[in-house]
Amino acid sequence: MKRSQCKLIKILSFFLIFLFVFSSVFAQTETECEKIVQIAMDCCNEKSLTKILPYLSEDFSVAGHSGNLAETIFKQLVSAVGSIVSYHKKESRLEADKLILEYSIEYSQVGKKDSVFIFNKDNLLIGAELMKIRVKTLSPEERTIEYNKANLISVPIILAGNIPLVEVFLNGENRLFLLDSGASFSILNSKYVEGLDKSKKKLGSLQDVSGNASISNMDVVTVKELEFAGSKIKNQKTVILDMSHLEETLETDGIYGLIGYDMLKEYDFFLDYSKKTLALINPEHIDDFIKNNKLKTNSKLSCKMIGHIPMIEVLIGNKAYQMGIDTGAETNLIDSSYFNDLEYLLQNKQKDVLGGAAGIKKEIYTGELKKLIVGKNVYKNLRTSFSDISHLRKRPESYDGLLGYPFLSSQPVLISYKRGEVILFK
């Protein structure tokens, strides 16, 4: 055999071996990714993202959006499309370093849709399209708030359960709103927005491009006038959301919306549950406020803003935890992954079973945390719940839980977004 023929045979043999190995690797990768698609379908059946979260890449996107918004959209999708009736895989293909799996899936709520799942080389989801949707969003540039320039604004609060309510002037009438610093922006309760045809269920910020299926109870509308503590929104776009479930939980009708971080961020805000008072203070006049109100500082802590959530360090047992502060949290909350570590510090434990709309039951634990240390402050027997917030903890900078009413109601608290500071008073 000629040397050139031998060389050609070697090249062909190498090429065939390469193709065999590549095909085997590709087949193995495709099999693993198909399993993840099955997990995504389970999420639709259970109306929960919990199972799929470990398989989402850092750059996961939905409908052109990434980050927290992508997860929010995906959560709304799996909650709204319904359970899986039937499905079959239509196609799999490689594009660059991405594996794309296309399925035809029939959902119980929105019917048969073409669904696409895109994976990176690590078999993590970088994109998911359960159905073609368009997403209404509200960017900060689309809304201007006229902030009250007064150095001190006092606002009375009332409590619905463990959630503070404040009075808001909305389109010529005084209405009650939730005070929820954990919400990035203020919203209206769609239940009380006039002119919406609720029978057609078109309150959808996520809508099938065909217009046939609304899959969320959110929307963006224009509000004529909204005034809170002298700060005003006039003829601006505002998100609306069906808050009926909150009214039922709090056993309070007439909650017209919530006031979020966007209406608070220009101020230091002081909250004293014992006096049912909220004060919004010009950050340059905080020393005068403390002096005039004869407040005595017990602990002063630095806080780091994670998005719109101020985060501080606390000590539980012998370990430090990063906790966000949220006026909209009825109880203190810690991620369920820490339950086994902290169970010995809990007393009066209870196991609650929450039932979802799909009949899926979820167990959560609550109890009284024997001891929590924040700065110089020592708290005993604070009611605390353990729930899955792994979607918040995936990123490098995240918090381990939230401090809500049990913590905030224990003393007067001042939060300064501008200075990155939290002060706990005696």
Coordinates of N, CA and C in Angstrom, one line a residue, residues 52-284:
I52 N -36.5 23.8 39.2 CA -35.7 24.2 38.1 C -34.6 25.2 38.4
L53 N -34.7 25.9 39.6 CA -33.7 27.0 39.9 C -32.2 26.5 39.8
P54 N -31.9 25.3 40.3 CA -30.5 24.9 40.2 C -29.9 24.8 38.8
Y55 N -30.9 24.7 37.8 CA -30.5 24.5 36.4 C -30.5 25.7 35.6
L56 N -30.7 26.9 36.2 CA -30.8 28.1 35.4 C -29.4 28.7 35.5
S57 N -28.9 29.2 34.3 CA -27.5 29.8 34.2 C -27.6 31.2 34.8
E58 N -26.5 31.8 35.1 CA -26.4 33.2 35.6 C -27.0 34.2 34.5
D59 N -26.9 33.8 33.2 CA -27.4 34.7 32.2 C -28.7 34.2 31.6
F60 N -29.5 33.5 32.4 CA -30.8 33.0 32.0 C -31.7 34.2 31.6
S61 N -32.4 34.0 30.5 CA -33.3 35.1 30.0 C -34.6 34.5 29.5
V62 N -35.6 35.4 29.6 CA -36.9 35.0 29.0 C -37.5 36.3 28.4
A63 N -38.0 36.1 27.1 CA -38.6 37.2 26.4 C -37.7 38.4 26.3
G64 N -36.4 38.2 26.2 CA -35.5 39.3 26.1 C -35.1 40.0 27.4
H65 N -35.5 39.4 28.5 CA -35.2 40.0 29.8 C -34.3 39.0 30.6
S66 N -33.4 39.5 31.4 CA -32.5 38.7 32.2 C -32.6 39.1 33.7
G67 N -31.8 38.4 34.5 CA -31.7 38.7 36.0 C -33.0 38.4 36.7
N68 N -33.3 39.2 37.7 CA -34.5 39.0 38.5 C -35.8 39.0 37.7
L69 N -35.8 39.9 36.7 CA -37.1 40.0 35.9 C -37.3 38.7 35.1
A70 N -36.2 38.1 34.6 CA -36.4 36.9 33.9 C -37.0 35.8 34.8
E71 N -36.5 35.7 36.0 CA -37.0 34.7 36.9 C -38.5 35.0 37.3
T72 N -38.8 36.3 37.4 CA -40.2 36.7 37.7 C -41.1 36.3 36.6
I73 N -40.7 36.6 35.3 CA -41.5 36.2 34.2 C -41.7 34.7 34.1
F74 N -40.6 34.0 34.3 CA -40.6 32.5 34.2 C -41.5 32.0 35.2
K75 N -41.5 32.5 36.4 CA -42.4 32.1 37.5 C -43.8 32.3 37.1
Q76 N -44.1 33.5 36.6 CA -45.5 33.7 36.1 C -45.9 32.8 35.0
L77 N -45.0 32.5 34.1 CA -45.3 31.6 33.1 C -45.7 30.2 33.6
V78 N -44.8 29.6 34.4 CA -45.1 28.2 34.9 C -46.3 28.2 35.7
S79 N -46.7 29.3 36.3 CA -47.9 29.3 37.2 C -49.2 29.5 36.4
A80 N -49.0 30.0 35.1 CA -50.2 30.4 34.4 C -50.5 29.5 33.2
V81 N -49.5 28.8 32.6 CA -49.8 28.0 31.4 C -50.7 26.8 31.7
G82 N -50.6 26.3 33.0 CA -51.4 25.1 33.3 C -50.5 23.9 33.3
S83 N -51.1 22.8 33.7 CA -50.4 21.5 33.8 C -50.2 21.0 32.3
I84 N -49.3 20.0 32.2 CA -48.9 19.4 30.9 C -49.9 18.4 30.6
V85 N -50.6 18.5 29.4 CA -51.5 17.6 28.9 C -50.8 16.5 28.1
S86 N -50.0 17.0 27.1 CA -49.2 16.1 26.3 C -48.1 16.9 25.7
Y87 N -47.1 16.1 25.2 CA -45.9 16.8 24.6 C -45.2 15.8 23.7
H88 N -44.4 16.4 22.7 CA -43.4 15.6 22.0 C -42.3 16.5 21.5
K89 N -41.1 15.9 21.4 CA -39.9 16.7 21.0 C -40.0 16.8 19.5
K90 N -39.8 18.0 18.9 CA -39.8 18.2 17.5 C -38.4 18.2 16.9
E91 N -37.5 18.8 17.6 CA -36.2 19.0 17.0 C -35.1 19.2 18.1
S92 N -33.9 18.8 17.8 CA -32.7 19.2 18.6 C -31.6 19.6 17.7
R93 N -30.9 20.7 18.0 CA -29.9 21.1 17.1 C -28.8 21.9 17.9
L94 N -27.6 21.9 17.3 CA -26.5 22.7 17.9 C -26.3 24.0 17.1
E95 N -26.2 25.1 17.8 CA -25.9 26.4 17.2 C -24.8 27.0 18.0
A96 N -23.6 27.1 17.4 CA -22.4 27.5 18.1 C -22.2 26.6 19.3
D97 N -22.2 27.1 20.5 CA -22.0 26.3 21.7 C -23.3 26.1 22.5
K98 N -24.4 26.2 21.8 CA -25.7 26.1 22.4 C -26.5 24.9 21.9
L99 N -27.1 24.1 22.8 CA -28.0 23.1 22.4 C -29.4 23.6 22.5
I100 N -30.2 23.5 21.4 CA -31.6 24.0 21.3 C -32.5 22.8 21.2
L101 N -33.4 22.7 22.1 CA -34.5 21.6 22.1 C -35.8 22.3 21.9
E102 N -36.5 21.8 20.8 CA -37.8 22.3 20.5 C -38.9 21.3 20.8
Y103 N -40.0 21.7 21.4 CA -41.0 20.8 21.8 C -42.4 21.3 21.4
S104 N -43.3 20.5 21.1 CA -44.7 20.9 21.0 C -45.4 20.4 22.3
I105 N -45.9 21.4 23.1 CA -46.5 21.0 24.4 C -47.9 21.5 24.4
E106 N -48.8 20.7 24.9 CA -50.2 21.1 25.1 C -50.4 21.4 26.6
Y107 N -50.7 22.7 27.0 CA -50.9 23.1 28.3 C -52.4 23.2 28.6
S108 N -52.8 22.9 29.9 CA -54.2 22.8 30.2 C -54.9 24.2 30.1
Q109 N -54.1 25.3 30.3 CA -54.7 26.6 30.3 C -54.6 27.4 29.0
V110 N -53.5 27.2 28.3 CA -53.3 28.0 27.1 C -53.3 27.2 25.8
G111 N -53.5 25.8 25.9 CA -53.5 25.0 24.7 C -52.2 24.6 24.2
K112 N -52.1 24.2 22.9 CA -50.9 23.7 22.4 C -49.9 24.8 21.9
K113 N -48.7 24.8 22.3 CA -47.7 25.8 22.0 C -46.4 25.2 21.6
D114 N -45.6 25.9 20.8 CA -44.3 25.5 20.5 C -43.4 26.1 21.6
S115 N -42.6 25.2 22.2 CA -41.8 25.6 23.4 C -40.3 25.3 23.1
V116 N -39.5 26.2 23.4 CA -38.1 26.1 23.1 C -37.2 26.2 24.4
F117 N -36.2 25.4 24.5 CA -35.3 25.4 25.7 C -33.9 25.4 25.1
I118 N -33.1 26.4 25.6 CA -31.7 26.6 25.1 C -30.8 26.3 26.3
F119 N -29.7 25.5 26.0 CA -28.8 25.1 27.0 C -27.3 25.5 26.6
N120 N -26.5 25.9 27.6 CA -25.1 26.2 27.4 C -24.3 24.9 27.5
K121 N -23.0 25.0 27.3 CA -22.1 23.8 27.3 C -22.1 23.1 28.7
D122 N -22.5 23.8 29.7 CA -22.6 23.1 31.1 C -24.0 22.5 31.4
N123 N -24.8 22.4 30.3 CA -26.2 21.8 30.5 C -27.0 22.7 31.4
L124 N -26.8 24.0 31.4 CA -27.7 24.9 32.2 C -28.6 25.7 31.2
L125 N -29.8 25.9 31.7 CA -30.7 26.7 30.8 C -30.3 28.2 30.7
I126 N -30.1 28.6 29.5 CA -29.8 30.0 29.3 C -31.0 30.7 28.7
G127 N -32.0 29.9 28.2 CA -33.2 30.5 27.7 C -34.4 29.5 27.7
A128 N -35.6 30.0 27.9 CA -36.8 29.1 27.9 C -37.9 29.9 27.3
E129 N -38.6 29.3 26.4 CA -39.8 29.9 25.8 C -40.9 28.9 25.8
L130 N -41.8 29.0 26.9 CA -42.9 28.0 27.0 C -43.9 28.4 25.9
M131 N -44.0 29.7 25.6 CA -44.9 30.2 24.6 C -44.4 31.5 24.1
K132 N -44.7 32.0 23.0 CA -44.3 33.3 22.5 C -45.1 34.3 23.2
I133 N -44.4 35.2 23.9 CA -45.0 36.3 24.7 C -44.4 37.6 24.4
R134 N -45.2 38.6 24.8 CA -44.7 40.0 24.8 C -44.8 40.5 26.3
V135 N -43.9 41.2 26.7 CA -43.8 41.6 28.1 C -43.9 43.1 28.3
K136 N -44.9 43.6 29.0 CA -45.0 45.0 29.3 C -44.2 45.3 30.6
T137 N -43.3 46.2 30.4 CA -42.5 46.6 31.6 C -42.5 48.1 31.8
L138 N -42.1 48.6 32.9 CA -42.1 50.0 33.3 C -40.7 50.4 33.7
S139 N -40.0 51.1 32.9 CA -38.7 51.5 33.2 C -38.8 52.8 34.1
P140 N -37.7 53.1 34.9 CA -37.7 54.3 35.7 C -37.9 55.6 34.8
E141 N -37.4 55.5 33.6 CA -37.5 56.7 32.8 C -38.9 57.1 32.4
E142 N -39.8 56.1 32.5 CA -41.2 56.3 32.1 C -42.0 56.9 33.2
R143 N -41.4 57.2 34.3 CA -42.2 57.8 35.4 C -41.4 58.7 36.2
T144 N -42.0 59.9 36.4 CA -41.3 60.9 37.2 C -42.1 61.2 38.5
I145 N -41.4 61.2 39.6 CA -42.0 61.5 40.9 C -41.5 62.9 41.4
E146 N -42.5 63.7 41.7 CA -42.2 65.0 42.3 C -42.1 64.8 43.8
Y147 N -40.9 64.7 44.3 CA -40.7 64.4 45.7 C -40.9 65.7 46.6
N148 N -41.5 65.5 47.7 CA -41.7 66.5 48.7 C -40.3 67.0 49.2
K149 N -40.0 68.3 49.2 CA -38.7 68.8 49.6 C -38.6 69.2 51.0
A150 N -39.7 69.0 51.8 CA -39.7 69.3 53.2 C -38.6 68.5 53.9
N151 N -38.1 69.1 55.0 CA -37.0 68.5 55.8 C -37.6 67.3 56.6
L152 N -38.9 67.4 57.0 CA -39.5 66.4 57.8 C -41.0 66.2 57.4
I153 N -41.3 65.0 57.2 CA -42.7 64.6 56.8 C -43.2 63.5 57.7
S154 N -44.2 63.8 58.5 CA -44.7 62.7 59.4 C -46.0 62.1 58.8
V155 N -46.0 60.8 58.9 CA -47.1 60.0 58.3 C -47.6 59.0 59.3
P156 N -48.9 59.1 59.7 CA -49.5 58.1 60.6 C -49.6 56.8 59.9
I157 N -49.5 55.7 60.7 CA -49.7 54.4 60.1 C -50.7 53.6 60.9
I158 N -51.4 52.7 60.3 CA -52.3 51.7 61.0 C -51.8 50.3 60.6
L159 N -52.1 49.3 61.4 CA -51.7 48.0 61.1 C -52.8 47.1 60.6
A160 N -52.6 46.4 59.5 CA -53.5 45.3 59.1 C -52.7 44.0 59.3
G161 N -53.0 43.3 60.3 CA -52.2 42.2 60.7 C -50.8 42.7 61.1
N162 N -49.8 42.3 60.5 CA -48.4 42.9 60.9 C -47.9 43.8 59.7
I163 N -48.8 44.2 58.9 CA -48.4 45.1 57.8 C -48.8 46.5 58.0
P164 N -47.9 47.5 57.8 CA -48.4 48.9 58.0 C -49.1 49.4 56.8
L165 N -50.2 50.2 57.1 CA -51.0 50.9 56.0 C -50.8 52.4 56.2
V166 N -50.8 53.1 55.1 CA -50.6 54.5 55.1 C -51.7 55.1 54.2
E167 N -52.0 56.4 54.4 CA -53.0 57.0 53.6 C -52.4 57.7 52.3
V168 N -53.1 57.5 51.2 CA -52.6 58.0 49.9 C -53.7 58.7 49.2
F169 N -53.4 59.9 48.6 CA -54.4 60.6 47.9 C -54.4 60.2 46.5
L170 N -55.5 59.4 46.0 CA -55.5 58.8 44.7 C -56.7 59.3 43.9
N171 N -56.4 60.1 42.9 CA -57.5 60.6 42.0 C -58.6 61.3 42.7
G172 N -58.2 62.1 43.7 CA -59.2 62.9 44.4 C -59.8 62.3 45.7
E173 N -59.3 61.1 46.0 CA -59.9 60.4 47.2 C -58.7 59.9 48.1
N174 N -59.0 59.9 49.4 CA -58.0 59.3 50.3 C -58.2 57.8 50.4
R175 N -57.1 57.1 50.1 CA -57.2 55.6 50.1 C -56.1 55.0 51.0
L176 N -56.3 53.8 51.4 CA -55.3 53.1 52.2 C -54.4 52.2 51.2
F177 N -53.1 52.3 51.5 CA -52.1 51.6 50.7 C -51.2 50.8 51.7
L178 N -50.7 49.7 51.3 CA -49.7 49.0 52.1 C -48.3 49.8 52.0
L179 N -47.6 49.8 53.1 CA -46.2 50.3 53.1 C -45.3 49.2 53.0
D180 N -44.7 49.0 51.8 CA -43.9 47.8 51.5 C -42.5 48.2 50.9
S181 N -41.6 48.4 51.8 CA -40.2 48.9 51.3 C -39.6 47.8 50.5
G182 N -40.1 46.5 50.6 CA -39.5 45.4 49.9 C -39.9 45.4 48.4
A183 N -40.9 46.2 48.0 CA -41.3 46.3 46.7 C -40.5 47.4 46.0
S184 N -40.0 47.2 44.8 CA -39.1 48.2 44.2 C -39.9 49.4 43.7
F185 N -41.2 49.2 43.4 CA -41.9 50.4 43.0 C -43.4 50.3 43.5
S186 N -44.0 51.4 43.5 CA -45.4 51.5 44.0 C -46.4 50.9 42.9
I187 N -47.4 50.3 43.4 CA -48.4 49.7 42.4 C -49.8 50.0 42.9
L188 N -50.8 49.8 42.0 CA -52.2 50.0 42.3 C -52.9 48.6 42.3
N189 N -53.9 48.4 43.1 CA -54.7 47.2 43.1 C -55.7 47.3 42.0
S190 N -55.5 46.3 41.0 CA -56.4 46.4 39.8 C -57.8 46.2 40.2
K191 N -58.1 45.7 41.4 CA -59.5 45.5 41.8 C -60.3 46.8 41.8
Y192 N -59.6 47.9 42.0 CA -60.2 49.2 42.2 C -59.9 50.2 41.0
V193 N -59.3 49.6 40.0 CA -59.0 50.5 38.8 C -60.2 50.5 37.9
E194 N -60.8 51.7 37.7 CA -62.0 51.8 36.8 C -61.7 51.6 35.3
G195 N -62.6 51.1 34.6 CA -62.5 51.0 33.2 C -61.9 49.7 32.7
L196 N -61.5 48.8 33.6 CA -61.0 47.5 33.2 C -62.1 46.5 33.0
D197 N -62.1 45.8 31.9 CA -63.0 44.7 31.6 C -62.5 43.4 32.2
K198 N -62.7 43.2 33.4 CA -62.1 42.0 34.1 C -62.7 40.7 33.6
S199 N -63.9 40.8 33.0 CA -64.5 39.5 32.5 C -63.7 38.9 31.4
K200 N -63.0 39.8 30.7 CA -62.2 39.3 29.5 C -60.7 38.9 29.9
K201 N -60.4 39.1 31.2 CA -59.1 38.7 31.8 C -58.0 39.3 31.0
K202 N -58.0 40.6 30.7 CA -57.0 41.2 29.9 C -56.0 42.0 30.8
L203 N -56.0 41.6 32.1 CA -55.0 42.2 33.0 C -53.7 41.5 32.9
G204 N -53.1 41.5 31.7 CA -51.9 40.7 31.6 C -50.7 41.5 31.1
S205 N -49.6 41.5 31.9 CA -48.3 42.1 31.5 C -47.6 41.1 30.7
L206 N -47.9 39.8 30.8 CA -47.4 38.8 29.9 C -48.5 38.2 29.1
Q207 N -48.4 38.4 27.8 CA -49.6 38.0 27.0 C -49.1 37.3 25.7
D208 N -49.8 36.2 25.4 CA -49.6 35.5 24.2 C -49.6 36.4 23.0
V209 N -48.6 36.3 22.1 CA -48.6 37.3 21.0 C -49.8 37.2 20.1
S210 N -50.5 36.1 20.2 CA -51.8 36.0 19.4 C -52.9 36.8 20.1
G211 N -52.7 37.2 21.3 CA -53.7 38.0 22.1 C -54.8 37.1 22.6
N212 N -54.6 35.8 22.5 CA -55.7 34.9 22.9 C -55.6 34.5 24.4
A213 N -54.4 34.6 25.0 CA -54.2 34.1 26.3 C -53.4 35.0 27.2
S214 N -54.1 35.6 28.2 CA -53.5 36.4 29.2 C -53.0 35.5 30.3
I215 N -51.7 35.7 30.7 CA -51.1 34.8 31.6 C -50.6 35.5 32.9
S216 N -51.1 36.6 33.2 CA -50.7 37.3 34.4 C -51.8 38.3 34.8
N217 N -51.8 38.6 36.1 CA -52.8 39.6 36.5 C -52.2 41.0 36.7
M218 N -51.1 41.2 36.0 CA -50.4 42.5 36.0 C -50.7 43.3 34.7
D219 N -50.6 44.6 34.8 CA -50.6 45.4 33.6 C -50.0 46.8 33.9
V220 N -49.9 47.6 32.9 CA -49.4 49.0 33.1 C -50.4 50.0 32.6
V221 N -50.9 50.9 33.5 CA -51.9 51.9 33.1 C -51.4 53.3 33.5
T222 N -52.1 54.3 33.1 CA -51.8 55.6 33.4 C -52.6 56.1 34.6
V223 N -52.0 56.6 35.6 CA -52.7 57.1 36.8 C -52.7 58.6 36.7
K224 N -53.9 59.2 37.0 CA -54.1 60.7 36.9 C -53.3 61.4 38.0
E225 N -53.5 60.9 39.2 CA -52.8 61.6 40.3 C -52.7 60.7 41.5
L226 N -51.5 60.6 42.0 CA -51.2 59.8 43.2 C -50.3 60.6 44.1
E227 N -50.7 60.9 45.4 CA -49.9 61.7 46.3 C -49.7 60.9 47.6
F228 N -48.4 60.7 48.0 CA -48.1 60.1 49.2 C -47.1 61.0 50.0
A229 N -47.5 61.4 51.2 CA -46.6 62.3 52.0 C -46.1 63.5 51.3
G230 N -46.9 64.0 50.4 CA -46.5 65.2 49.6 C -45.8 65.0 48.4
S231 N -45.4 63.7 48.1 CA -44.7 63.4 46.9 C -45.8 62.9 45.9
K232 N -45.6 63.4 44.6 CA -46.7 63.2 43.7 C -46.3 62.5 42.4
I233 N -47.2 61.7 41.9 CA -47.1 61.2 40.5 C -48.4 61.7 39.8
K234 N -48.2 62.3 38.6 CA -49.3 62.9 37.9 C -49.2 62.4 36.4
N235 N -50.3 61.8 35.9 CA -50.4 61.4 34.6 C -49.2 60.5 34.2
Q236 N -48.9 59.6 35.0 CA -47.7 58.7 34.8 C -48.1 57.2 34.7
K237 N -47.3 56.5 34.0 CA -47.6 55.0 33.9 C -47.3 54.4 35.3
T238 N -48.2 53.5 35.6 CA -48.1 52.7 36.9 C -48.5 51.3 36.7
V239 N -47.8 50.4 37.4 CA -48.1 49.0 37.3 C -49.4 48.7 38.2
I240 N -50.3 47.9 37.7 CA -51.4 47.5 38.5 C -51.3 45.9 38.7
L241 N -51.8 45.5 39.8 CA -51.7 44.1 40.2 C -53.0 43.7 41.0
D242 N -53.5 42.5 40.7 CA -54.6 42.0 41.5 C -54.1 41.7 42.9
M243 N -54.6 42.5 43.9 CA -54.1 42.2 45.3 C -55.2 41.7 46.2
S244 N -56.2 41.0 45.6 CA -57.3 40.5 46.3 C -56.9 39.5 47.4
H245 N -55.9 38.7 47.0 CA -55.4 37.6 47.9 C -54.8 38.2 49.2
L246 N -54.2 39.4 49.0 CA -53.6 40.1 50.2 C -54.7 40.6 51.1
E247 N -55.8 41.2 50.5 CA -56.9 41.7 51.3 C -57.5 40.5 52.0
E248 N -57.6 39.3 51.4 CA -58.2 38.2 52.1 C -57.3 37.7 53.2
T249 N -56.0 37.7 53.0 CA -55.1 37.2 54.0 C -55.1 38.2 55.2
L250 N -55.1 39.5 54.9 CA -55.1 40.5 56.0 C -56.5 40.8 56.6
E251 N -57.5 40.2 55.9 CA -58.9 40.4 56.3 C -59.3 41.9 56.3
T252 N -58.8 42.6 55.3 CA -59.0 44.0 55.2 C -59.4 44.4 53.8
D253 N -60.6 44.9 53.6 CA -60.9 45.4 52.2 C -60.4 46.9 52.1
G254 N -60.4 47.3 50.8 CA -60.1 48.7 50.6 C -58.6 49.0 50.6
I255 N -57.8 48.0 50.2 CA -56.4 48.3 50.0 C -56.2 48.6 48.6
Y256 N -55.9 49.8 48.3 CA -55.9 50.3 46.9 C -54.5 50.2 46.2
G257 N -53.5 49.7 46.9 CA -52.2 49.6 46.3 C -51.2 49.5 47.4
L258 N -49.9 49.6 46.9 CA -48.8 49.6 47.9 C -47.8 50.7 47.5
I259 N -47.2 51.3 48.6 CA -46.2 52.3 48.4 C -44.8 51.5 48.6
G260 N -44.0 51.6 47.6 CA -42.7 50.9 47.6 C -41.5 51.8 47.7
Y261 N -40.4 51.2 47.4 CA -39.1 51.9 47.6 C -39.0 53.2 46.7
D262 N -39.6 53.2 45.6 CA -39.5 54.4 44.7 C -40.0 55.7 45.4
M263 N -40.9 55.6 46.3 CA -41.5 56.7 47.0 C -40.7 57.0 48.3
L264 N -39.8 56.2 48.7 CA -39.1 56.3 50.0 C -37.6 56.6 49.8
K265 N -37.0 56.3 48.6 CA -35.6 56.3 48.4 C -34.9 57.6 48.6
E266 N -35.6 58.7 48.5 CA -34.9 60.0 48.6 C -34.8 60.5 50.0
Y267 N -35.3 59.7 51.0 CA -35.3 60.1 52.4 C -34.6 59.1 53.3
D268 N -34.3 59.6 54.5 CA -34.1 58.6 55.6 C -35.5 58.3 56.1
F269 N -35.8 57.1 56.4 CA -37.1 56.9 56.9 C -37.1 56.2 58.3
F270 N -37.9 56.8 59.2 CA -37.9 56.4 60.6 C -39.3 55.8 60.9
L271 N -39.2 54.6 61.5 CA -40.5 53.8 61.7 C -40.5 53.5 63.2
D272 N -41.6 53.9 63.8 CA -41.9 53.6 65.2 C -43.2 53.0 65.4
Y273 N -43.3 51.6 65.5 CA -44.6 51.0 65.5 C -45.3 51.3 66.8
S274 N -44.6 51.5 67.9 CA -45.2 51.8 69.2 C -46.0 53.0 69.2
K275 N -45.6 54.0 68.4 CA -46.3 55.3 68.2 C -47.1 55.3 66.9
K276 N -47.0 54.2 66.1 CA -47.7 54.2 64.8 C -47.4 55.4 64.0
T277 N -46.1 55.6 63.8 CA -45.6 56.8 63.1 C -44.5 56.4 62.1
L278 N -44.6 57.0 60.9 CA -43.5 56.9 59.9 C -43.1 58.4 59.7
A279 N -41.8 58.6 59.7 CA -41.2 59.9 59.4 C -40.3 59.8 58.2
L280 N -40.5 60.7 57.2 CA -39.5 60.8 56.1 C -38.7 62.0 56.3
I281 N -37.4 61.9 56.3 CA -36.5 62.9 56.8 C -35.5 63.3 55.7
N282 N -35.2 64.6 55.4 CA -34.2 65.0 54.6 C -32.8 64.5 55.2
P283 N -32.1 63.7 54.4 CA -30.8 63.1 55.0 C -29.9 64.1 55.6
E284 N -29.9 65.3 55.1 CA -29.0 66.4 55.7 C -29.5 66.9 57.0

